[in-house]
Each structure stands twice: as structure tokens, then as C-alpha cells.
Coordinates of C-alpha atoms in Angstrom, one line a residue:
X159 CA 76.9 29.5 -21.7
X160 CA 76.4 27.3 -19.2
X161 CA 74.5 29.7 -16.9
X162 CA 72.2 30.4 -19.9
X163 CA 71.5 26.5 -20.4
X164 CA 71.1 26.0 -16.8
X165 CA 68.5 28.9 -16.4
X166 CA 66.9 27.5 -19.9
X167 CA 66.2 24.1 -18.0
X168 CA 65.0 25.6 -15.1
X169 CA 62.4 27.5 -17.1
X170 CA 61.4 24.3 -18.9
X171 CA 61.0 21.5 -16.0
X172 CA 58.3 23.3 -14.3
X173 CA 56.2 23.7 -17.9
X174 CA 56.1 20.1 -18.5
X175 CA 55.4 19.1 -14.7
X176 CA 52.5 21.5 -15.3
X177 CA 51.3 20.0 -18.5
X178 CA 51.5 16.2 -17.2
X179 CA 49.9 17.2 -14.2
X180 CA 47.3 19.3 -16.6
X181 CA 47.1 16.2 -19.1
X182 CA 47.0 12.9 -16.1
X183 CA 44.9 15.0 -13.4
X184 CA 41.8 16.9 -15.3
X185 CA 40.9 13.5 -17.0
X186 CA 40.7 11.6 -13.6
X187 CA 38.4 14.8 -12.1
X188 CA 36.5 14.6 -15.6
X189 CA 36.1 10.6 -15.2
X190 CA 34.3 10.9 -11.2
X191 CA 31.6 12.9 -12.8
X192 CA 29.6 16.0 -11.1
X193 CA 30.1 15.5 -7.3
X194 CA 26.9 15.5 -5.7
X195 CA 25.5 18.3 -3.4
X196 CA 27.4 18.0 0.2
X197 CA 25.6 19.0 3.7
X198 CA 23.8 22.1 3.7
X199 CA 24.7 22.8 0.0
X200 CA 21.6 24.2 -2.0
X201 CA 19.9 21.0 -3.7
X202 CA 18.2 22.4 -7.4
X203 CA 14.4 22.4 -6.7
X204 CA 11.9 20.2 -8.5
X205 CA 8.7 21.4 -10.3
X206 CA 5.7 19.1 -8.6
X207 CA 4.5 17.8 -12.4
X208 CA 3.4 14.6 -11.9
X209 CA -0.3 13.5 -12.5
X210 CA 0.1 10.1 -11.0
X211 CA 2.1 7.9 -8.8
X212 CA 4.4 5.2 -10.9
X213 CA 2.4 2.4 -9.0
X214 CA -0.7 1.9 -7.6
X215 CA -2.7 4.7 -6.2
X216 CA -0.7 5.9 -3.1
X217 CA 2.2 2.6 -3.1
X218 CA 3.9 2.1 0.5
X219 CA 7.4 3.3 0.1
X220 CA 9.7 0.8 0.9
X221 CA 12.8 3.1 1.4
X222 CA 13.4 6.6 0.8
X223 CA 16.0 8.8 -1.0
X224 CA 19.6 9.2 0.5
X225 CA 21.9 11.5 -1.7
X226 CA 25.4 10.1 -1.0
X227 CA 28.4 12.4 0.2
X228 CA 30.6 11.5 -2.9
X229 CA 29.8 10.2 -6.4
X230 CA 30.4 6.4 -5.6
X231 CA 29.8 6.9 -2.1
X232 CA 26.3 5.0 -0.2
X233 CA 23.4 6.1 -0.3
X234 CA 20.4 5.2 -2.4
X235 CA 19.5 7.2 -5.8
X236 CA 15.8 6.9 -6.0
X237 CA 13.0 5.8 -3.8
X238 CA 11.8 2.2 -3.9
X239 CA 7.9 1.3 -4.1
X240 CA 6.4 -1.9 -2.9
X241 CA 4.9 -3.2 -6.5
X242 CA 3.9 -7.5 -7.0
X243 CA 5.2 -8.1 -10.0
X244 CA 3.1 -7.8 -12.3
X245 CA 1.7 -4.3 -11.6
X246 CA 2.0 -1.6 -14.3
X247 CA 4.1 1.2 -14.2
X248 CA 3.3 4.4 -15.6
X249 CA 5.5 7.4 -16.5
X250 CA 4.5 10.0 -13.9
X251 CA 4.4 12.8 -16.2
X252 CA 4.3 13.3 -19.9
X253 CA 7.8 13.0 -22.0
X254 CA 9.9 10.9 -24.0
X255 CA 11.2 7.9 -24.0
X256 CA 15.0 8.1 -23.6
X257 CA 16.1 4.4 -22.8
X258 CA 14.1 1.1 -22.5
X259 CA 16.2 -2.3 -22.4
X260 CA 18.5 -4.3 -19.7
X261 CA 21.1 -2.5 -17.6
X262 CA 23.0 -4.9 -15.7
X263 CA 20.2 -7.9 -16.2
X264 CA 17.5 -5.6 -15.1
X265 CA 14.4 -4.0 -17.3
X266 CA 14.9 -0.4 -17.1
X267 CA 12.8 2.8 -18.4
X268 CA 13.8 6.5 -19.0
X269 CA 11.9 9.0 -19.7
X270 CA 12.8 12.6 -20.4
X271 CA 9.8 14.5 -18.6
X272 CA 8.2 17.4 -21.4
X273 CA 8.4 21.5 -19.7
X274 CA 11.0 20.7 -17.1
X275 CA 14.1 23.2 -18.3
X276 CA 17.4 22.4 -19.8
X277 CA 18.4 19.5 -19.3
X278 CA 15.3 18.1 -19.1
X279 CA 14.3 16.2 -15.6
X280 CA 14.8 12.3 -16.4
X281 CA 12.8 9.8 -14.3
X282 CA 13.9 5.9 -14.3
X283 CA 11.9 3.0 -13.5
X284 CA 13.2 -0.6 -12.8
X285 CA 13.1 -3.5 -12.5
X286 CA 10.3 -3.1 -15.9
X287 CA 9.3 -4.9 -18.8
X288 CA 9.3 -2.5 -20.8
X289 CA 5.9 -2.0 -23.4
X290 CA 7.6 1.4 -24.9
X291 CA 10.7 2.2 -26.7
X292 CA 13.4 4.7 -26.9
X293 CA 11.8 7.8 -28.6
X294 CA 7.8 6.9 -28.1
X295 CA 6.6 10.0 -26.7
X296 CA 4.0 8.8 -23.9
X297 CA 1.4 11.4 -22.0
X298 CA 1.2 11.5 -18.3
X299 CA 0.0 8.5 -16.9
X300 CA 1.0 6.2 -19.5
X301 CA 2.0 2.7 -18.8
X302 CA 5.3 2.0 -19.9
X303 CA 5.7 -1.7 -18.9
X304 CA 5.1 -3.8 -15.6
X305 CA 7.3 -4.9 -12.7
X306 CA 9.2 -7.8 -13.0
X307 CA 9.5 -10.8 -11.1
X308 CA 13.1 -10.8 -10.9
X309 CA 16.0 -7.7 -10.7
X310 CA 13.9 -6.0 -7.5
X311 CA 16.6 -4.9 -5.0
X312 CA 14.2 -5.1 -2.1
X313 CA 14.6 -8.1 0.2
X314 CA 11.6 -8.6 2.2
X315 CA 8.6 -7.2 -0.8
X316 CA 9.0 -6.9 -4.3
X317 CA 9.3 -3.1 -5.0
X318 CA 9.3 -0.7 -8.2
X319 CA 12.7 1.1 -7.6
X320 CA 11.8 5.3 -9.1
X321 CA 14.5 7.6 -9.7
X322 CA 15.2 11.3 -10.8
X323 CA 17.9 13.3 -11.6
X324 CA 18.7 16.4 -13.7
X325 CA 22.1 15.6 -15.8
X326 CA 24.6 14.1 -13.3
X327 CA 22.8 15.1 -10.4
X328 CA 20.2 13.0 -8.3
X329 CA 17.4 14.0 -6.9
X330 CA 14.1 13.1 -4.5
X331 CA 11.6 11.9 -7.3
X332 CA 9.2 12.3 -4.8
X333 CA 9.3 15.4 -5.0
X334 CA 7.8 15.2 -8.5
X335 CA 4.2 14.4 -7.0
X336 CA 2.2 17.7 -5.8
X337 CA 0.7 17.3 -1.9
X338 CA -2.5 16.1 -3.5
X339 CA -1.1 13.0 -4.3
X340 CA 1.7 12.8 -1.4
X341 CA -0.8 13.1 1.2
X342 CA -3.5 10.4 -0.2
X343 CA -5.8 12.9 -2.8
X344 CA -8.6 15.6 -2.1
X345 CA -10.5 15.6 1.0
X346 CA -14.0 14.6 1.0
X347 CA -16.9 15.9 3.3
X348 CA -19.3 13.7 4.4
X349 CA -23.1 14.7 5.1
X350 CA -23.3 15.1 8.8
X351 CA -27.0 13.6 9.9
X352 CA -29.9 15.8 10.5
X353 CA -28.1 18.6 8.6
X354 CA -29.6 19.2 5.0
X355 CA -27.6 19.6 2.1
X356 CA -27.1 22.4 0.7
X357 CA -29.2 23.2 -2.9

């Protein structure tokens, strides 16, 4: 009997180490969110949709997109545009509204960009006073609010911080814009003198 009762006990302890290890550890993983792409690791492609730039008409960018190497590791999430306060921001490509109100003091916009798969593409926009709400649906090029004067992250110019990402996972929102617009618009030929033009 007491063989049986031993072996019974043996059988058991390892079940319930599993289960509490099951039940403790798989939340935690759960709670750090998706982990982001590490080196050399595919990153999913974005679809050049945008029609405008969020400020301005080609804004100097400030500082760039750096994935980080873990989920609350540095890095920096979006690209930040030097904006006056002021300025208005427009949504980069038609959509909807997902989120418009303060985050942490700041004005921030969402918008769920229309045509770009499942989950949709989000773009976010801040630090904006925001002229849209959650739900409006808004065409490309719409403004959604202005830059504020206070909540920039940007030390030495005021800046319109852009970001992108497709569920849990970030991505370069500049990207989003299609060479035309990345590379300062359509070229232009000028008429050369003493050559005619053409009918």
C-alpha cells in the first residue's frame, strides 16, 4: 500500500509543477506583448499609400526610426518632424479615426489607414490638438489638429513625433510615403535657351 501511495504522489507532483508553471508563466509572456523583430529577422513590408507628408511639404526629420531589440528596450517608435507649433497635421492617408485625446499629458491622434490588410496599418500623431474624434472617417490629406506648444519630445526644435505600426509591431512610417514625396516631388525641366519648345 505504501508503494502504491508513494508511486501515486510521484505521478501527481510533477502535474501540478506543470500547471503552476502553466498558470504563473504564460500570463507573464502574455503581459510583455509581441516581441519586436530582432537582427536580420524579416520586418512586414509597408504599402507606400500616403498622399501627403503629416507636416509641411517635405518637414526636416529631426530623428529617425530605431526598432528596439526587446519590447521595453531603447529605441525610438516613430520618426520625429520638425513642426512650430502651430502647424497643422494631416492624416497621411485616408482612414478612421481610432483615438483622439491625452495620453500621458500629451494630444495624441490615431488613425486606422482604409485598404491596408488585417489589422489595419495605424498611424499616430503627437503632441496634437486634436480637430477630429474617435470614429470621423477623414480622406487623405485631412487635417486632424495642429502641433502643440507643449508635450514635443524634441529638445533643440519643436517636432511633430509620426508613428506606425501594424497590431503590436512597429514600424518605419516613412515608409508610408512613395519616392515621389521622399525625394522632394516630380522633377521639372526647364526650357534650355535658344532651344524651342516643343508644339
Amino acid at each position: 500500500m505504501g508503494t502504491q501511495r508513494y508511486a501515486r504522489v510521484m505521478w501527481v507532483v510533477p502535474v501540478v509543477l506543470l500547471g503552476l508553471a502553466t498558470g504563473v508563466l504564460a500570463p507573464l509572456a502574455w503581459a510583455r506583448g509581441p516581441a519586436p523583430p530582432g537582427p536580420g529577422a524579416a520586418v512586414p513590408a509597408v504599402p507606400a499609400v500616403a498622399t501627403v507628408w503629416p507636416v509641411g511639404v517635405r518637414p526636416r526629420v529631426l530623428r529617425g526610426w530605431s526598432p528596439p531589440a526587446s519590447p521595453y528596450g531603447p529605441g525610438h517608435r516613430g520618426v520625429d518632424l520638425a513642426a512650430a507649433p502651430g502647424t497643422p497635421v494631416r492624416t497621411v492617408a485616408a482612414g478612421r479615426v481610432s483615438f483622439a485625446g491625452r495620453v500621458a499629458g500629451k494630444g495624441v491622434v490615431s488613425v486606422e489607414l482604409r485598404g491596408t490588410g488585417t489589422p489595419p496599418l495605424r498611424t499616430t500623431y503627437e503632441p496634437v490638438r486634436a480637430s477630429v474624434r474617435a470614429g470621423d472617417q477623414v480622406p487623405a490629406g485631412a487635417v486632424i489638429g495642429t502641433v502643440e506648444p507643449a508635450g514635443s519630445h524634441c529638445t533643440t526644435f519643436p517636432c511633430l513625433h509620426w508613428g506606425l505600426r501594424r497590431a503590436g509591431t512597429y514600424l518605419d512610417p516613412l515608409q508610408l510615403l512613395p519616392p515621389r514625396l521622399r525625394n522632394g516631388g516630380l522633377s521639372r525641366l526647364l526650357p534650355v535657351r535658344g532651344v524651342p519648345l516643343p508644339p
